[in-house]
mmCIF file of C-alpha atoms in Angstrom:
data_model
loop_
_atom_site.group_PDB
_atom_site.id
_atom_site.type_symbol
_atom_site.label_atom_id
_atom_site.label_comp_id
_atom_site.label_asym_id
_atom_site.label_seq_id
_atom_site.Cartn_x
_atom_site.Cartn_y
_atom_site.Cartn_z
ATOM 1 C CA UNK A 294 -12.408 16.922 -9.279
ATOM 2 C CA UNK A 295 -8.506 18.053 -10.285
ATOM 3 C CA UNK A 296 -6.702 14.458 -11.489
ATOM 4 C CA UNK A 297 -3.442 13.977 -10.216
ATOM 5 C CA UNK A 298 -0.936 12.140 -11.800
ATOM 6 C CA UNK A 299 1.152 11.904 -8.532
ATOM 7 C CA UNK A 300 2.085 13.877 -4.753
ATOM 8 C CA UNK A 301 2.796 17.793 -5.491
ATOM 9 C CA UNK A 302 5.948 17.762 -3.989
ATOM 10 C CA UNK A 303 9.748 15.931 -4.255
ATOM 11 C CA UNK A 304 9.545 12.224 -3.129
ATOM 12 C CA UNK A 305 11.790 9.618 -2.928
ATOM 13 C CA UNK A 306 10.734 6.917 -5.045
ATOM 14 C CA UNK A 307 11.702 3.812 -2.882
ATOM 15 C CA UNK A 308 12.464 3.844 0.881
ATOM 16 C CA UNK A 309 13.979 0.638 2.390
ATOM 17 C CA UNK A 310 12.138 -0.095 5.904
ATOM 18 C CA UNK A 311 14.405 -1.400 8.938
ATOM 19 C CA UNK A 312 13.534 -0.402 12.019
ATOM 20 C CA UNK A 313 10.985 -2.224 13.868
ATOM 21 C CA UNK A 314 9.945 1.026 14.751
ATOM 22 C CA UNK A 315 8.529 2.545 10.593
ATOM 23 C CA UNK A 316 6.559 -1.495 10.757
ATOM 24 C CA UNK A 317 4.566 -0.415 14.034
ATOM 25 C CA UNK A 318 4.178 3.144 12.655
ATOM 26 C CA UNK A 319 3.392 1.756 8.766
ATOM 27 C CA UNK A 320 1.234 -1.353 10.221
ATOM 28 C CA UNK A 321 -2.192 0.793 11.728
ATOM 29 C CA UNK A 322 -5.041 1.022 9.797
ATOM 30 C CA UNK A 323 -5.356 5.305 10.768
ATOM 31 C CA UNK A 324 -2.158 5.515 10.095
ATOM 32 C CA UNK A 325 -2.454 3.390 6.858
ATOM 33 C CA UNK A 326 -4.827 5.807 5.877
ATOM 34 C CA UNK A 327 -3.441 8.815 6.378
ATOM 35 C CA UNK A 328 0.100 7.333 4.278
ATOM 36 C CA UNK A 329 -2.407 6.900 1.111
ATOM 37 C CA UNK A 330 -3.850 9.928 1.667
ATOM 38 C CA UNK A 331 -0.278 11.765 1.057
ATOM 39 C CA UNK A 332 0.480 9.597 -2.218
ATOM 40 C CA UNK A 333 -2.013 12.286 -4.210
ATOM 41 C CA UNK A 334 -0.585 15.573 -2.732
ATOM 42 C CA UNK A 335 0.223 17.236 0.846
ATOM 43 C CA UNK A 336 -2.000 18.287 3.948
ATOM 44 C CA UNK A 337 -1.959 19.559 6.883
ATOM 45 C CA UNK A 338 -3.340 17.513 9.741
ATOM 46 C CA UNK A 339 -6.508 19.304 9.920
ATOM 47 C CA UNK A 340 -6.787 18.133 6.592
ATOM 48 C CA UNK A 341 -6.229 14.472 6.945
ATOM 49 C CA UNK A 342 -8.925 14.794 10.159
ATOM 50 C CA UNK A 343 -11.354 16.200 7.871
ATOM 51 C CA UNK A 344 -11.557 13.831 5.180
ATOM 52 C CA UNK A 345 -11.229 11.275 7.601
ATOM 53 C CA UNK A 346 -14.031 12.455 10.212
ATOM 54 C CA UNK A 347 -11.976 11.883 13.136
ATOM 55 C CA UNK A 348 -10.431 14.429 15.800
ATOM 56 C CA UNK A 349 -7.492 16.591 14.595
ATOM 57 C CA UNK A 350 -5.948 15.760 18.069
ATOM 58 C CA UNK A 351 -6.161 12.049 17.098
ATOM 59 C CA UNK A 352 -4.802 12.389 14.044
ATOM 60 C CA UNK A 353 -2.028 14.964 15.069
ATOM 61 C CA UNK A 354 -0.887 12.209 17.288
ATOM 62 C CA UNK A 355 -0.971 9.630 13.863
ATOM 63 C CA UNK A 356 1.020 11.709 11.946
ATOM 64 C CA UNK A 357 3.491 12.270 14.948
ATOM 65 C CA UNK A 358 4.113 9.062 15.199
ATOM 66 C CA UNK A 359 4.619 8.835 11.238
ATOM 67 C CA UNK A 360 7.028 11.953 11.365
ATOM 68 C CA UNK A 361 9.060 10.438 14.147
ATOM 69 C CA UNK A 362 9.472 7.375 12.170
ATOM 70 C CA UNK A 363 10.448 9.048 9.187
ATOM 71 C CA UNK A 364 7.722 7.518 6.609
ATOM 72 C CA UNK A 365 5.824 11.691 6.446
ATOM 73 C CA UNK A 366 7.641 14.688 6.350
ATOM 74 C CA UNK A 367 6.871 18.172 6.359
ATOM 75 C CA UNK A 368 7.187 19.571 3.143
ATOM 76 C CA UNK A 369 6.181 22.832 2.807
ATOM 77 C CA UNK A 370 4.187 25.791 5.461
ATOM 78 C CA UNK A 371 1.952 28.378 4.675
ATOM 79 C CA UNK A 372 0.697 30.981 6.821
ATOM 80 C CA UNK A 373 -2.589 31.062 7.805
ATOM 81 C CA UNK A 374 -4.369 33.341 10.010
ATOM 82 C CA UNK A 375 -1.291 34.507 11.665
ATOM 83 C CA UNK A 376 -0.714 30.566 12.294
ATOM 84 C CA UNK A 377 1.286 28.508 10.084
ATOM 85 C CA UNK A 378 0.535 25.060 8.398
ATOM 86 C CA UNK A 379 2.278 22.354 8.041
ATOM 87 C CA UNK A 380 1.610 20.319 5.317
ATOM 88 C CA UNK A 381 3.294 16.453 5.726
ATOM 89 C CA UNK A 382 3.957 14.425 2.635
ATOM 90 C CA UNK A 383 5.304 10.796 2.668
ATOM 91 C CA UNK A 384 9.535 10.794 1.977
ATOM 92 C CA UNK A 385 8.874 7.925 -0.187
ATOM 93 C CA UNK A 386 6.583 6.723 -3.508
ATOM 94 C CA UNK A 387 7.133 3.321 -1.899
ATOM 95 C CA UNK A 388 8.101 1.896 1.401
ATOM 96 C CA UNK A 389 10.073 -1.740 0.858
ATOM 97 C CA UNK A 390 8.928 -3.981 3.383
ATOM 98 C CA UNK A 391 11.816 -7.151 2.972
ATOM 99 C CA UNK A 392 13.063 -6.905 6.468
ATOM 100 C CA UNK A 393 9.322 -6.509 8.068
ATOM 101 C CA UNK A 394 9.200 -10.746 9.823
ATOM 102 C CA UNK A 395 12.664 -8.831 11.138
ATOM 103 C CA UNK A 396 10.479 -6.614 12.516
ATOM 104 C CA UNK A 397 8.183 -8.917 14.240
ATOM 105 C CA UNK A 398 5.009 -7.910 11.663
ATOM 106 C CA UNK A 399 3.657 -11.135 10.591
ATOM 107 C CA UNK A 400 3.882 -12.016 6.200
ATOM 108 C CA UNK A 401 -0.156 -11.557 6.529
ATOM 109 C CA UNK A 402 -0.086 -8.252 8.105
ATOM 110 C CA UNK A 403 -1.201 -6.953 4.511
ATOM 111 C CA UNK A 404 -2.982 -9.431 3.417
ATOM 112 C CA UNK A 405 -4.957 -9.432 6.582
ATOM 113 C CA UNK A 406 -5.622 -5.791 6.602
ATOM 114 C CA UNK A 407 -6.616 -6.115 2.027
ATOM 115 C CA UNK A 408 -9.722 -8.481 3.086
ATOM 116 C CA UNK A 409 -11.294 -6.468 5.751
ATOM 117 C CA UNK A 410 -11.159 -3.209 3.404
ATOM 118 C CA UNK A 411 -12.172 -5.619 0.332
ATOM 119 C CA UNK A 412 -14.884 -6.892 3.392
ATOM 120 C CA UNK A 413 -16.146 -3.268 4.334
ATOM 121 C CA UNK A 414 -15.891 -1.201 0.195
ATOM 122 C CA UNK A 415 -18.181 -4.468 -0.763
ATOM 123 C CA UNK A 416 -20.453 -3.616 1.570
ATOM 124 C CA UNK A 417 -20.131 0.445 1.348
ATOM 125 C CA UNK A 418 -21.246 -0.215 -2.434
ATOM 126 C CA UNK A 419 -23.733 -2.865 -2.601
ATOM 127 C CA UNK A 420 -26.205 -1.518 -5.132
ATOM 128 C CA UNK A 421 -22.955 0.141 -7.367
ATOM 129 C CA UNK A 422 -22.311 -1.174 -10.328
ATOM 130 C CA UNK A 423 -18.580 -0.372 -8.974
ATOM 131 C CA UNK A 424 -15.867 -2.409 -10.887
ATOM 132 C CA UNK A 425 -14.088 -5.096 -8.864
ATOM 133 C CA UNK A 426 -12.435 -8.878 -8.858
ATOM 134 C CA UNK A 427 -10.329 -11.121 -7.516
ATOM 135 C CA UNK A 428 -8.536 -14.178 -8.686
ATOM 136 C CA UNK A 429 -6.043 -17.063 -7.023
ATOM 137 C CA UNK A 430 -4.005 -18.747 -9.512
ATOM 138 C CA UNK A 431 -1.989 -21.613 -9.498
ATOM 139 C CA UNK A 432 0.917 -22.098 -11.612
ATOM 140 C CA UNK A 433 4.189 -24.218 -12.020
ATOM 141 C CA UNK A 434 6.819 -22.377 -13.099
ATOM 142 C CA UNK A 435 10.613 -22.511 -13.234
ATOM 143 C CA UNK A 436 13.004 -19.709 -11.154
ATOM 144 C CA UNK A 437 13.196 -17.600 -14.289
ATOM 145 C CA UNK A 438 9.923 -17.732 -14.847
ATOM 146 C CA UNK A 439 8.531 -16.560 -11.925
ATOM 147 C CA UNK A 440 11.222 -13.849 -11.777
ATOM 148 C CA UNK A 441 9.685 -12.647 -15.109
ATOM 149 C CA UNK A 442 6.006 -12.647 -13.431
ATOM 150 C CA UNK A 443 7.412 -10.684 -10.081
ATOM 151 C CA UNK A 444 8.641 -7.644 -12.706
ATOM 152 C CA UNK A 445 5.636 -7.476 -14.466
ATOM 153 C CA UNK A 446 3.093 -7.256 -11.199
ATOM 154 C CA UNK A 447 5.884 -5.372 -9.847
ATOM 155 C CA UNK A 448 5.605 -2.507 -12.912
ATOM 156 C CA UNK A 449 1.292 -3.216 -13.131
ATOM 157 C CA UNK A 450 1.688 -2.467 -8.995
ATOM 158 C CA UNK A 451 3.850 0.843 -10.064
ATOM 159 C CA UNK A 452 1.606 1.671 -12.751
ATOM 160 C CA UNK A 453 -1.709 1.434 -10.936
ATOM 161 C CA UNK A 454 0.127 3.519 -8.009
ATOM 162 C CA UNK A 455 1.136 6.558 -10.460
ATOM 163 C CA UNK A 456 -2.507 6.438 -12.541
ATOM 164 C CA UNK A 457 -4.097 9.999 -12.273
ATOM 165 C CA UNK A 458 -6.518 10.647 -9.286
ATOM 166 C CA UNK A 459 -10.399 11.422 -10.308
ATOM 167 C CA UNK A 460 -12.959 10.059 -9.404
ATOM 168 C CA UNK A 461 -15.118 9.706 -5.716
ATOM 169 C CA UNK A 462 -14.058 5.327 -4.942
ATOM 170 C CA UNK A 463 -10.287 4.308 -3.700
ATOM 171 C CA UNK A 464 -9.304 1.235 -5.422
ATOM 172 C CA UNK A 465 -7.218 -1.059 -3.539
ATOM 173 C CA UNK A 466 -5.303 -3.701 -5.618
ATOM 174 C CA UNK A 467 -3.959 -6.540 -4.526
ATOM 175 C CA UNK A 468 -0.434 -7.664 -6.822
ATOM 176 C CA UNK A 469 1.425 -11.374 -4.868
ATOM 177 C CA UNK A 470 3.480 -14.034 -6.273
ATOM 178 C CA UNK A 471 4.867 -16.678 -3.470
ATOM 179 C CA UNK A 472 6.239 -19.634 -3.517
ATOM 180 C CA UNK A 473 3.567 -22.493 -2.214
ATOM 181 C CA UNK A 474 3.798 -25.956 -0.428
ATOM 182 C CA UNK A 475 1.010 -26.973 -3.378
ATOM 183 C CA UNK A 476 1.588 -31.131 -4.549
ATOM 184 C CA UNK A 477 2.366 -31.132 -8.138
ATOM 185 C CA UNK A 478 2.092 -34.349 -10.626
ATOM 186 C CA UNK A 479 5.388 -35.003 -12.762
ATOM 187 C CA UNK A 480 6.301 -33.774 -15.699
ATOM 188 C CA UNK A 481 6.260 -37.839 -16.864
ATOM 189 C CA UNK A 482 2.461 -39.037 -17.883
ATOM 190 C CA UNK A 483 3.822 -42.954 -16.280
ATOM 191 C CA UNK A 484 0.853 -44.343 -13.621
ATOM 192 C CA UNK A 485 1.556 -45.630 -10.843
ATOM 193 C CA UNK A 486 -0.041 -48.852 -11.817
ATOM 194 C CA UNK A 487 3.581 -48.678 -15.406
ATOM 195 C CA UNK A 488 5.525 -48.547 -11.892
#
């Protein structure tokens, strides 16, 4: 298998999604899978259908939705037995989702999708010794330190997304930093009885 460090076509680094139809197009399991596969290389609808084990017509429909929403585009064509095959690619390496809530997509949608993938992956890999881990931690931080952590996590996610491709398992990476409403102790050690 050839290791890829990124797609075999030119694409923008970031596209800020701002239209509800873009979010609707993106947040569908089949279309998310298509977008993910196109992170590695350009592909025809037939190649995508074969990789996904789905009918070409079904995948063609989803490709059309993504193309209409401006999330993928034809990056090249090639003559195959008198037919011009269209190779699709993403328009950007990263989709910025800050207007997700305004478009009617709940913030937990991505996490719900990731949890479903984790559960399915765990069942599929049962008995195989594959790496994986998850952890949730909480820390009370000043705003500047939280910003530093956010930048570091964004860098880690970018590094993961551009890692050389290979092997026969697709891994997911969940990265998040978010404010909570969890209670915390004051910095003083004064007990309630001393007040």
